[in-house]
Amino acid sequence: MSVLFCILVVVGCGQKGNSVDSKYSEIQEKDFKNYLEKVDTEYAHKIALDLGEFKQNQELGYRTAGSSAEYEAGKYLEKEMKNIGLTEVSADEIRVDKWEFEKANLIFKDKSGNEVKSVLGGYQINFDTKGEKEFDIVYAGKGTKDDYENIDVTGKLVLLDINQREEWWVNYPTLQAHFKGAVAVIVAQDGGYSEVDDKALNAQDICGPDYAPVFSISKADRNVLKEAIDNGNTKVKLDAKSKVDFDQKTYNYIGKIEGKDKDNVIVYSAHYDAYFSGLQDNSMAVGLMMSIAKAMVESGYQPDKTIVFAALSAEEWGVSNTRYDWSTGAYRQINEARPEWIGNALLDINFELPAYEHETHDEIRAIYELKNYLTDFSKLVPKVDGVYKDGIEVVAPLRTWSDDFSFATSGIPALRNDFQDSEFMKTHYHTQMDDKETYNEKALKFHQNLYGLLGIYYDKTAVVPLDFSNRMEALKESINAEMNKSEGTEYKELIAESDRAISNAKEVMKKVEKLNQDYKNALVNNEPTDGILKASKELNSKLLETFKYAESNLVRLTWEDEPIFAHQNPQTNIEALSNSKGLIEKGDVTKALDEELYKVDNNWYAYSFDKDVFEYFTNYVINAEKGKLMWGAGKVVSHRDLYDLINSLQEKGDGKEYSAELEIISKSIKEEQEILKQTVAEELKSVKEINNLLESIK
């Protein structure tokens, strides 16, 4: 412990002999030391295990949006927040689509005639057999349009194999089967997810309608069932009950450590809904958050800002029949239950899967504007022997797969402990084997240290350290200059304006750093801070306004939900279309299909599914009302429909006549070129406004 605080003092001092920084480090050291002495891994672990006892499906678990299990878990957390000394504990009501998954059992005879009971996992659909009901079942491969050519599935169950990581999400083959007349689909993971064990089930958000039923079967049971089907045993019994109710209420639970400033808040967040027992995802995250709150209270820490702890519902899924059906609880908390957080919340620290060592280094994933600050802070974090031997890496930008994205897109600076590139995602994630066996106490301890100290460190920062230069650098780097030059866009002006923004951002950071240093000086010398805090509040307001503008105007999404700058979408499409045109002109249609055309928007799905399926999942993005799209509203740049082109090329194959197809591609390229010009012009306008905002600050 003493080594840690020597490190803190050295790093905090910056320049040797700076007595103010040295004395400030002593103040900081005391707060850090008091917190670290109180933080408790056992308490966090107990919270996680307790949450796993709240089940709506007695065999598998599940506590899902608006369900009885989610409600009971929430009331438990509300009581626990009060027990550990948080104040103004409240249950904030929001509206979600409610999902209760009670059971799904498949009974069939194996190839030898022995009865087998397979417990199935669920998705967010409406289906009730009202007890055991007999069906015919057929195997339809991957459930593509070609797989149904010689199969009648009307009124039957359909067994499918799926790889949701490398091929497609479950909604596509499910709706394909529904349109073919199937009663329900049963999917087995064929790689991508649930690789930990052949007995592993899988659960995901469905991103589709409630009226197309689907369930999950383990690979082990799938193999037995497939053998039975191949041997003519096609009669099965299904006993299932899954119910979706629209526009129901659920609750997010909020507790506070009140600071001197009651308006500006720092938010810690973790979602408490889960698939199966969900130890890592996300019971341990809630345990981590609660243990930080408990340690802060018990250490006697008196924050400058009010620190809020938010247990959020409906992260895994919360709205039916939309592409953006996750992070519902967070989005509606910010935009409906607590809109006052926008402009007043200075930071969201969000937790996911934190008691597992995902990599040999620990990643903090954050908005661009916090990358430099967090990189500097990471040097203060004490090591824990036996975990994260390669230290901490800060990466940006945020991704869409967790609640922090909803915070950021609403204008609240955000970060999370990262997990998405871990092998855990392929093995244990969203399976019943995300259980107590995955618990790593050292990883938890490391994150307790890291994020508890970060909250204290950030709290003592008078002005939010938002450095806009990183976002502007990323914008510049994403511009394909050669392509933009040939298309005659205003890319040079955009680069020049971005350079001006970088310069302005650095000037703003000098002002931020000076005010933060003035605040340190005042604390050390016991001088009045009222004037500094008033100035910092005004500056914070302007910085948050600038951040919200940047998020609203510069963040767009691909059709696979990856954050991009708007111009990147037409750049990708133009390149893929141009390359495919050249290949087709040479007669190499196979290569054009295999290597290029699938890159254009969501046209990967045009290869394998009927047009009505493709159009359904296109239109529910581009034609949906804003309320359905939530954090994804306005984020998709455009859509290029190549369904007929791709299917025509698939039918013709290599070495044929392609004048009609080449005409479509040429027209598409011209239209994408116009989109590129438009997006660059819009970005130029946005960066100019960011410069106006930054110049008003500096």
Coordinates of C-alpha atoms in Angstrom, one line a residue, residues 27-406:
I27 CA -4.9 15.3 0.2
Q28 CA -5.7 12.9 -2.7
E29 CA -3.6 10.2 -1.1
K30 CA -5.8 10.3 2.1
D31 CA -9.0 9.9 0.1
F32 CA -7.5 7.1 -1.9
K33 CA -6.2 5.3 1.1
N34 CA -9.4 5.5 3.0
Y35 CA -11.4 4.1 0.1
L36 CA -9.0 1.3 -0.6
E37 CA -9.1 0.2 3.0
K38 CA -12.9 -0.2 2.9
V39 CA -13.5 -1.7 -0.6
D40 CA -14.6 -5.3 -0.2
T41 CA -14.6 -8.1 -2.8
E42 CA -16.7 -10.5 -0.7
Y43 CA -19.5 -7.9 -0.5
A44 CA -19.5 -7.5 -4.3
H45 CA -19.5 -11.3 -4.8
K46 CA -22.4 -11.7 -2.4
I47 CA -24.5 -9.2 -4.3
A48 CA -23.9 -11.0 -7.5
L49 CA -24.8 -14.4 -6.1
D50 CA -27.9 -13.0 -4.5
L51 CA -29.0 -11.6 -7.8
G52 CA -28.7 -15.0 -9.4
E53 CA -31.4 -16.3 -7.1
F54 CA -34.1 -14.1 -8.7
K55 CA -35.5 -16.4 -11.5
Q56 CA -38.5 -16.4 -13.8
N57 CA -37.4 -19.8 -15.3
Q58 CA -36.8 -22.1 -12.5
E59 CA -34.4 -24.4 -14.5
L60 CA -32.4 -21.7 -16.3
G61 CA -32.8 -18.4 -14.4
Y62 CA -33.5 -15.3 -16.5
R63 CA -34.5 -11.9 -15.1
T64 CA -35.6 -9.9 -18.1
A65 CA -37.2 -6.6 -18.9
G66 CA -40.3 -5.9 -16.8
S67 CA -40.4 -9.5 -15.5
S68 CA -41.3 -10.6 -12.0
A69 CA -37.7 -11.7 -11.5
E70 CA -36.3 -8.3 -12.6
Y71 CA -38.8 -6.5 -10.3
E72 CA -37.8 -8.6 -7.3
A73 CA -34.1 -8.1 -8.0
G74 CA -34.7 -4.4 -8.3
K75 CA -36.5 -4.3 -4.9
Y76 CA -33.6 -6.2 -3.4
L77 CA -31.1 -3.6 -4.8
E78 CA -33.3 -0.7 -3.6
K79 CA -33.2 -2.1 -0.1
E80 CA -29.5 -2.7 -0.3
M81 CA -28.8 0.8 -1.4
K82 CA -30.5 2.1 1.7
N83 CA -28.7 -0.4 3.9
I84 CA -25.2 0.7 2.8
G85 CA -26.0 4.4 3.4
L86 CA -26.9 5.8 0.0
T87 CA -29.4 8.7 0.2
E88 CA -32.5 9.7 -1.8
V89 CA -32.9 6.1 -3.0
S90 CA -35.6 6.0 -5.6
A91 CA -37.3 3.7 -8.1
D92 CA -37.5 5.5 -11.4
E93 CA -40.3 4.2 -13.5
I94 CA -39.7 3.7 -17.3
R95 CA -41.8 2.0 -20.0
V96 CA -40.5 -1.2 -21.7
D97 CA -41.9 -4.2 -23.5
K98 CA -42.1 -6.9 -20.8
W99 CA -40.8 -10.4 -21.4
E100 CA -41.6 -13.4 -19.1
F101 CA -39.9 -16.7 -20.1
E102 CA -41.3 -19.4 -18.0
K103 CA -40.2 -22.6 -19.7
A104 CA -39.4 -24.4 -23.0
N105 CA -39.0 -28.2 -22.9
L106 CA -38.7 -30.4 -26.0
I107 CA -39.4 -34.1 -25.6
F108 CA -38.5 -36.5 -28.3
K109 CA -37.3 -40.0 -29.0
D110 CA -33.7 -40.6 -30.0
K111 CA -32.7 -42.9 -32.8
S112 CA -32.9 -45.8 -30.5
G113 CA -36.4 -44.9 -29.3
N114 CA -35.4 -43.6 -25.9
E115 CA -37.2 -40.5 -24.6
V116 CA -35.1 -37.4 -24.3
K117 CA -36.0 -34.2 -22.6
S118 CA -34.2 -31.1 -23.8
V119 CA -34.4 -27.8 -21.9
L120 CA -34.4 -25.0 -24.3
G121 CA -33.3 -21.4 -24.0
G122 CA -35.6 -18.5 -25.0
Y123 CA -35.9 -15.4 -27.0
Q124 CA -38.3 -12.5 -26.7
I125 CA -41.4 -13.9 -28.4
N126 CA -45.0 -14.8 -27.8
F127 CA -45.6 -18.5 -27.7
D128 CA -47.7 -20.7 -25.4
T129 CA -48.4 -24.4 -26.0
K130 CA -50.6 -24.6 -22.9
G131 CA -48.9 -27.8 -21.9
E132 CA -47.3 -30.4 -24.0
K133 CA -48.2 -30.3 -27.6
E134 CA -47.1 -32.6 -30.4
F135 CA -45.5 -31.3 -33.6
D136 CA -43.6 -32.6 -36.6
I137 CA -40.1 -31.3 -36.8
V138 CA -37.8 -30.9 -39.8
Y139 CA -34.2 -30.0 -40.2
A140 CA -33.5 -27.1 -42.6
G141 CA -29.8 -26.5 -42.4
K142 CA -29.0 -22.9 -41.8
G143 CA -32.5 -21.7 -42.7
T144 CA -31.6 -19.9 -45.8
K145 CA -33.9 -19.5 -48.8
D146 CA -32.1 -22.3 -50.6
D147 CA -32.5 -24.6 -47.6
Y148 CA -36.3 -24.5 -48.1
E149 CA -36.4 -25.4 -51.8
N150 CA -37.7 -29.0 -51.3
I151 CA -39.1 -28.7 -47.8
D152 CA -42.6 -28.0 -46.6
V153 CA -42.5 -26.6 -43.0
T154 CA -46.1 -25.4 -42.8
G155 CA -47.3 -26.0 -39.2
K156 CA -44.0 -27.7 -38.2
L157 CA -41.1 -26.9 -36.0
V158 CA -37.8 -26.2 -37.8
L159 CA -34.4 -27.2 -36.4
L160 CA -31.6 -24.9 -37.7
D161 CA -27.8 -24.4 -37.2
I162 CA -26.6 -20.8 -36.7
N163 CA -23.4 -18.8 -36.3
Q164 CA -24.5 -15.4 -35.1
R165 CA -21.0 -14.0 -35.0
E166 CA -19.8 -14.9 -38.5
E167 CA -23.0 -15.2 -40.5
W168 CA -26.3 -13.6 -39.3
W169 CA -28.4 -12.8 -36.3
V170 CA -31.1 -15.1 -35.2
N171 CA -33.9 -12.8 -36.5
Y172 CA -33.2 -13.5 -40.2
P173 CA -33.6 -17.3 -40.3
T174 CA -36.4 -17.1 -37.8
L175 CA -38.5 -14.7 -39.9
Q176 CA -37.6 -16.7 -43.0
A177 CA -39.1 -19.8 -41.4
H178 CA -42.2 -17.9 -40.2
F179 CA -42.9 -16.6 -43.7
K180 CA -42.6 -20.2 -44.9
G181 CA -45.3 -21.2 -42.4
A182 CA -43.3 -22.8 -39.6
V183 CA -44.8 -22.8 -36.1
A184 CA -41.5 -22.1 -34.4
V185 CA -37.7 -22.4 -34.9
I186 CA -35.2 -24.2 -32.7
V187 CA -31.6 -23.0 -33.3
A188 CA -28.3 -24.6 -32.3
Q189 CA -25.1 -22.5 -32.1
D190 CA -22.7 -23.7 -34.7
G191 CA -19.7 -21.7 -33.6
G192 CA -19.4 -18.0 -32.8
Y193 CA -21.1 -18.2 -29.4
S194 CA -21.6 -20.8 -26.7
E195 CA -18.3 -22.5 -27.6
V196 CA -17.5 -23.3 -24.0
D197 CA -19.3 -26.7 -24.1
D198 CA -21.7 -28.6 -26.3
K199 CA -24.3 -28.4 -23.5
A200 CA -24.3 -24.6 -23.6
L201 CA -27.5 -22.9 -24.6
N202 CA -27.5 -19.3 -26.0
A203 CA -29.6 -16.2 -25.5
Q204 CA -29.5 -12.9 -27.4
D205 CA -31.8 -10.0 -28.1
I206 CA -34.0 -11.0 -31.0
C207 CA -34.1 -7.8 -33.0
G208 CA -37.3 -9.0 -34.5
P209 CA -41.1 -9.4 -34.1
D210 CA -42.7 -11.2 -31.2
Y211 CA -44.9 -13.3 -33.5
A212 CA -42.0 -15.3 -35.1
P213 CA -41.2 -17.8 -32.3
V214 CA -37.7 -19.2 -31.8
F215 CA -35.9 -21.2 -29.0
S216 CA -32.3 -22.2 -28.4
I217 CA -31.1 -25.8 -28.1
S218 CA -27.7 -27.0 -27.0
K219 CA -25.4 -28.5 -29.6
A220 CA -25.3 -31.8 -27.7
D221 CA -29.1 -32.1 -27.8
R222 CA -29.2 -30.9 -31.3
N223 CA -27.0 -33.7 -32.4
V224 CA -29.2 -36.3 -30.8
L225 CA -32.3 -34.7 -32.3
K226 CA -30.8 -34.5 -35.7
E227 CA -29.9 -38.2 -35.6
A228 CA -33.5 -38.9 -34.6
I229 CA -34.9 -36.9 -37.5
D230 CA -32.5 -38.6 -40.0
N231 CA -33.8 -41.9 -38.7
G232 CA -37.4 -40.9 -39.2
N233 CA -38.3 -39.9 -35.7
T234 CA -39.9 -36.5 -36.6
K235 CA -42.6 -36.4 -33.9
V236 CA -41.8 -34.2 -30.9
K237 CA -43.6 -32.6 -28.0
L238 CA -43.0 -29.0 -27.0
D239 CA -44.1 -27.5 -23.7
A240 CA -43.3 -23.8 -23.8
K241 CA -44.5 -20.5 -22.4
S242 CA -42.9 -17.2 -23.4
K243 CA -44.9 -14.0 -23.2
V244 CA -44.2 -10.4 -24.4
D245 CA -46.5 -7.6 -23.2
F246 CA -46.1 -4.2 -24.8
D247 CA -45.6 -0.9 -23.1
Q248 CA -45.3 -2.0 -19.5
K249 CA -43.5 -0.5 -16.5
T250 CA -40.2 -1.4 -14.9
Y251 CA -37.8 0.5 -12.7
N252 CA -34.3 1.8 -12.5
Y253 CA -32.9 2.1 -9.0
I254 CA -30.9 5.2 -8.0
G255 CA -29.0 6.0 -4.8
K256 CA -26.7 9.0 -4.1
I257 CA -23.8 10.2 -2.1
E258 CA -24.7 13.9 -2.0
G259 CA -21.9 16.3 -2.8
K260 CA -21.5 20.0 -2.2
D261 CA -22.8 20.5 -5.7
K262 CA -26.2 18.9 -5.9
D263 CA -26.7 19.6 -9.6
N264 CA -23.6 18.2 -11.2
V265 CA -23.4 14.5 -10.9
I266 CA -21.0 11.6 -11.6
V267 CA -23.0 8.4 -12.5
Y268 CA -21.9 4.9 -11.9
S269 CA -24.1 2.4 -13.8
A270 CA -24.6 -1.3 -14.3
H271 CA -27.6 -3.2 -15.6
Y272 CA -29.3 -5.7 -13.4
D273 CA -31.3 -7.7 -15.9
A274 CA -29.7 -10.9 -17.2
Y275 CA -30.0 -14.1 -19.2
F276 CA -29.6 -17.3 -17.2
S277 CA -28.0 -16.5 -13.9
G278 CA -25.6 -14.1 -15.6
L279 CA -22.8 -13.9 -13.0
Q280 CA -20.4 -11.8 -15.2
D281 CA -23.2 -10.3 -17.3
N282 CA -24.2 -8.5 -15.3
S283 CA -24.5 -9.6 -11.7
M284 CA -20.8 -9.0 -10.9
A285 CA -21.1 -5.5 -12.5
V286 CA -23.8 -4.6 -10.1
G287 CA -21.8 -6.1 -7.3
L288 CA -18.8 -4.0 -8.3
M289 CA -20.9 -0.8 -8.4
M290 CA -22.5 -1.5 -5.1
S291 CA -19.1 -2.3 -3.5
I292 CA -17.7 1.0 -4.7
A293 CA -20.7 2.9 -3.2
K294 CA -20.4 1.0 0.1
A295 CA -16.6 1.7 0.4
M296 CA -17.1 5.4 -0.4
V297 CA -19.8 5.8 2.3
E298 CA -17.8 3.8 4.9
S299 CA -14.6 5.7 4.2
G300 CA -16.4 8.9 4.9
Y301 CA -15.6 10.4 1.5
Q302 CA -17.2 13.8 1.1
P303 CA -17.6 14.4 -2.7
D304 CA -17.6 17.8 -4.4
K305 CA -20.1 16.6 -7.0
T306 CA -23.1 14.4 -6.2
I307 CA -22.2 10.7 -7.0
V308 CA -25.1 8.7 -8.3
F309 CA -25.3 4.9 -8.4
A310 CA -27.8 3.6 -11.0
A311 CA -28.9 0.0 -11.3
L312 CA -30.5 -0.1 -14.8
S313 CA -33.1 -2.4 -16.1
A314 CA -33.7 -3.7 -19.7
E315 CA -30.2 -3.6 -21.1
E316 CA -30.3 -6.9 -22.8
W317 CA -33.6 -6.2 -24.4
G318 CA -36.4 -3.8 -23.8
V319 CA -38.4 -3.0 -27.0
S320 CA -39.9 -5.5 -29.4
N321 CA -39.4 -5.5 -33.2
T322 CA -36.5 -3.0 -33.6
R323 CA -32.9 -3.3 -34.6
Y324 CA -32.0 -1.3 -31.5
D325 CA -33.8 -3.3 -28.9
W326 CA -31.1 -3.3 -26.2
S327 CA -30.0 -0.6 -23.8
T328 CA -33.6 0.4 -23.4
G329 CA -33.4 1.0 -19.6
A330 CA -30.4 3.4 -19.9
Y331 CA -31.8 5.3 -22.9
R332 CA -35.1 5.9 -21.2
Q333 CA -33.6 6.7 -17.9
I334 CA -31.7 9.6 -19.4
N335 CA -34.2 10.8 -21.9
E336 CA -37.4 10.2 -19.9
A337 CA -36.9 9.5 -16.2
R338 CA -34.0 11.9 -15.6
P339 CA -33.6 14.3 -18.5
E340 CA -32.0 16.8 -16.1
W341 CA -28.9 14.6 -16.2
I342 CA -28.3 15.9 -19.7
G343 CA -26.1 19.0 -19.2
N344 CA -25.5 18.2 -15.6
A345 CA -24.0 14.6 -15.6
L346 CA -20.3 15.1 -16.0
L347 CA -19.4 11.4 -16.4
D348 CA -20.9 7.9 -16.6
I349 CA -18.8 5.0 -15.5
N350 CA -20.5 1.9 -16.7
F351 CA -19.7 -1.7 -15.8
E352 CA -20.0 -5.0 -17.7
L353 CA -18.5 -8.4 -17.0
P354 CA -15.9 -7.1 -14.6
A355 CA -14.8 -10.1 -12.5
Y356 CA -13.0 -12.0 -15.4
E357 CA -9.6 -11.4 -16.9
H358 CA -10.6 -10.9 -20.5
E359 CA -7.1 -10.0 -21.7
T360 CA -3.6 -9.8 -20.2
H361 CA -4.1 -6.0 -20.3
D362 CA -7.2 -4.2 -19.0
E363 CA -9.0 -2.0 -21.4
I364 CA -10.9 1.2 -20.5
R365 CA -13.2 2.0 -23.5
A366 CA -14.2 5.7 -23.6
I367 CA -15.3 8.6 -25.7
Y368 CA -12.5 10.2 -27.7
E369 CA -12.5 13.3 -25.5
L370 CA -11.5 11.4 -22.3
K371 CA -8.7 9.2 -23.8
N372 CA -5.8 11.5 -22.8
Y373 CA -7.1 12.1 -19.3
L374 CA -7.7 8.4 -18.7
T375 CA -4.3 7.5 -20.0
D376 CA -2.7 9.8 -17.5
F377 CA -5.0 8.6 -14.7
S378 CA -4.2 5.0 -15.4
K379 CA -0.7 5.5 -14.2
L380 CA -2.1 6.0 -10.7
V381 CA -3.9 2.6 -10.5
P382 CA -2.3 0.1 -8.2
K383 CA -1.4 -3.3 -9.6
V384 CA -2.9 -6.5 -8.3
D385 CA -0.6 -9.5 -8.4
G386 CA -1.7 -12.2 -10.8
V387 CA -3.9 -10.2 -13.1
Y388 CA -3.5 -7.7 -15.9
K389 CA 0.3 -8.1 -16.1
D390 CA 0.4 -5.8 -19.2
G391 CA -1.3 -2.9 -17.5
I392 CA -4.1 -0.7 -18.7
E393 CA -4.9 0.5 -22.2
V394 CA -7.4 3.2 -23.0
V395 CA -9.3 2.8 -26.3
A396 CA -11.8 4.9 -28.1
P397 CA -14.5 5.4 -29.3
L398 CA -17.4 3.7 -27.4
R399 CA -19.2 0.8 -29.1
T400 CA -22.9 0.2 -29.1
W401 CA -23.1 -3.0 -27.1
S402 CA -23.6 -1.5 -23.7
D403 CA -25.4 1.3 -21.8
D404 CA -22.5 3.7 -21.9
F405 CA -23.3 4.3 -25.6
S406 CA -26.8 5.5 -24.6

